[in-house]
XYZ file of C-alpha atoms in Angstrom:
188
model
C 125.465 133.123 88.520
C 126.557 132.824 92.126
C 123.036 133.607 93.271
C 121.615 130.691 91.264
C 124.270 128.349 92.628
C 123.532 129.470 96.197
C 119.783 129.016 95.756
C 120.345 125.555 94.257
C 122.665 124.672 97.138
C 120.089 125.960 99.631
C 117.388 123.871 97.895
C 119.606 120.803 98.300
C 119.950 121.487 102.038
C 116.155 121.791 102.267
C 115.891 118.478 100.409
C 118.298 116.895 102.904
C 116.095 118.186 105.719
C 113.042 116.575 104.091
C 114.830 113.272 103.471
C 116.097 113.011 107.044
C 114.154 110.752 109.406
C 112.031 112.632 111.963
C 114.317 111.682 114.870
C 117.235 113.449 113.151
C 115.426 116.626 112.075
C 117.179 118.702 114.734
C 120.553 117.748 113.193
C 119.422 118.923 109.810
C 117.861 122.096 111.166
C 121.300 122.882 112.603
C 122.915 122.088 109.241
C 120.483 124.407 107.470
C 121.306 127.147 109.982
C 125.045 126.671 109.334
C 124.628 126.958 105.568
C 125.015 130.747 105.445
C 128.208 130.561 107.529
C 129.974 128.050 105.270
C 132.465 129.723 102.914
C 131.153 129.832 99.347
C 134.037 127.704 98.072
C 133.095 124.931 100.505
C 129.292 125.052 100.146
C 128.892 122.259 97.614
C 131.027 119.922 99.725
C 128.874 120.873 102.722
C 125.666 120.292 100.706
C 126.937 116.913 99.456
C 127.708 115.924 103.038
C 124.228 116.999 104.159
C 122.543 114.980 101.401
C 124.745 111.933 101.983
C 124.068 112.022 105.717
C 120.326 112.463 105.187
C 120.117 109.503 102.828
C 122.302 107.352 105.105
C 120.237 108.202 108.178
C 117.014 107.482 106.273
C 118.294 104.122 105.034
C 119.366 102.932 108.475
C 116.257 104.263 110.205
C 114.063 101.575 111.796
C 110.992 102.704 109.864
C 112.782 102.345 106.512
C 114.236 98.929 107.406
C 110.811 97.818 108.582
C 109.108 98.885 105.349
C 111.771 97.382 103.093
C 111.705 94.051 104.939
C 107.917 93.938 104.922
C 107.802 94.856 101.226
C 110.342 92.159 100.355
C 108.366 89.555 102.309
C 104.976 90.494 100.865
C 106.262 91.053 97.330
C 108.381 87.907 97.384
C 105.460 85.808 98.594
C 103.230 87.187 95.851
C 105.860 86.534 93.170
C 106.405 82.998 94.465
C 102.633 82.427 94.467
C 102.422 83.642 90.865
C 105.245 81.315 89.829
C 103.458 78.396 91.503
C 100.206 79.283 89.743
C 102.096 79.311 86.445
C 103.617 75.920 87.301
C 100.203 74.506 88.227
C 98.736 75.810 84.991
C 101.438 74.066 83.009
C 100.817 70.854 84.916
C 97.090 71.013 84.149
C 97.737 70.455 80.433
C 99.828 67.360 81.173
C 97.137 65.713 83.337
C 99.474 65.707 86.360
C 96.677 66.350 88.840
C 98.779 65.948 92.003
C 101.407 68.399 90.759
C 98.681 70.827 89.755
C 97.132 70.657 93.234
C 100.574 71.027 94.797
C 101.229 74.178 92.739
C 97.873 75.777 93.509
C 98.101 74.762 97.180
C 101.575 76.274 97.493
C 100.388 79.445 95.768
C 97.460 79.698 98.196
C 99.747 79.286 101.210
C 102.069 82.023 99.980
C 99.170 84.395 99.224
C 97.808 83.825 102.735
C 101.299 84.460 104.116
C 101.625 87.674 102.116
C 98.252 88.958 103.304
C 98.994 88.029 106.919
C 102.408 89.699 106.769
C 100.944 92.835 105.218
C 98.250 92.950 107.902
C 100.025 91.697 111.036
C 103.737 92.142 110.331
C 106.737 89.955 110.990
C 105.093 87.846 113.692
C 102.670 86.496 111.091
C 105.553 85.448 108.844
C 107.344 83.782 111.734
C 104.160 82.094 112.988
C 103.258 80.746 109.554
C 106.675 79.880 108.143
C 108.125 77.953 111.094
C 105.467 75.189 111.235
C 105.314 74.991 107.445
C 109.087 74.477 107.339
C 108.712 71.606 109.810
C 105.925 69.974 107.775
C 107.789 70.338 104.487
C 110.984 68.984 106.049
C 109.103 65.886 107.229
C 107.528 65.464 103.777
C 110.910 65.792 102.067
C 112.438 63.281 104.462
C 109.604 60.812 103.863
C 109.964 61.138 100.087
C 113.734 60.904 100.209
C 113.929 57.925 102.577
C 110.599 56.263 101.934
C 110.441 55.925 98.164
C 112.626 54.672 95.382
C 114.274 57.465 93.429
C 112.114 58.003 90.371
C 111.807 61.080 88.198
C 108.450 61.862 89.844
C 109.735 61.491 93.412
C 112.766 63.624 92.501
C 110.426 66.286 91.117
C 108.354 66.327 94.325
C 111.531 66.517 96.382
C 112.858 69.394 94.269
C 109.578 71.322 94.602
C 109.562 70.863 98.367
C 113.221 71.896 98.679
C 112.517 75.048 96.626
C 109.687 75.971 98.983
C 111.884 75.218 102.002
C 114.623 77.544 100.741
C 112.112 80.353 100.131
C 110.480 79.855 103.532
C 113.826 79.753 105.357
C 114.867 82.994 103.657
C 111.526 84.590 104.619
C 111.847 83.353 108.202
C 115.429 84.627 108.509
C 114.439 88.028 107.093
C 111.406 88.325 109.374
C 113.345 87.316 112.498
C 116.236 89.651 111.638
C 113.959 92.604 110.933
C 111.862 91.957 114.044
C 114.993 91.901 116.215
C 116.792 94.773 114.483
C 113.986 97.305 114.681
C 113.667 97.403 118.503
C 117.470 97.382 118.776
C 117.826 100.374 116.428
C 114.997 102.221 118.162
C 116.817 101.800 121.469
C 119.951 103.369 119.981
C 118.201 106.471 118.615
């Protein structure tokens, strides 16, 4: 029974070694070497600590942060594009041609942004989102100040504000991830 528990505990230490980011492998090699010297009563606490540390180090590693941020940006842009395509499709049955074009145009912009981010990284998101935020802000201001409040103008304003919120979130995430990754790499 003790042999099975020890082999399971050893397998967990090996798993921790595999989970650990490459820059911390020497830590986990040392932990694996210490395993045989840990008293049997304390081994599972030691193994839990190894696994917890491995997962924590992996989560805060620059490569993991980079991939999560990029995945959120690309996936979020694709989801937002799909929602805009659905909106445009619904507008096509109501003969609201301008709203339909707005929905398909917004979807196209977000698909282009997703592809550019997947291909070129955070700089593409920053380069595309910042000018689009400026253009949409001007359009929202013109609608808000330049037209009488009607249900249609309120709808256009709401659609633009939704896109602005999404773009500002994407820009903040891209800027934060772009700045955090070199900072974390300098600390390792």
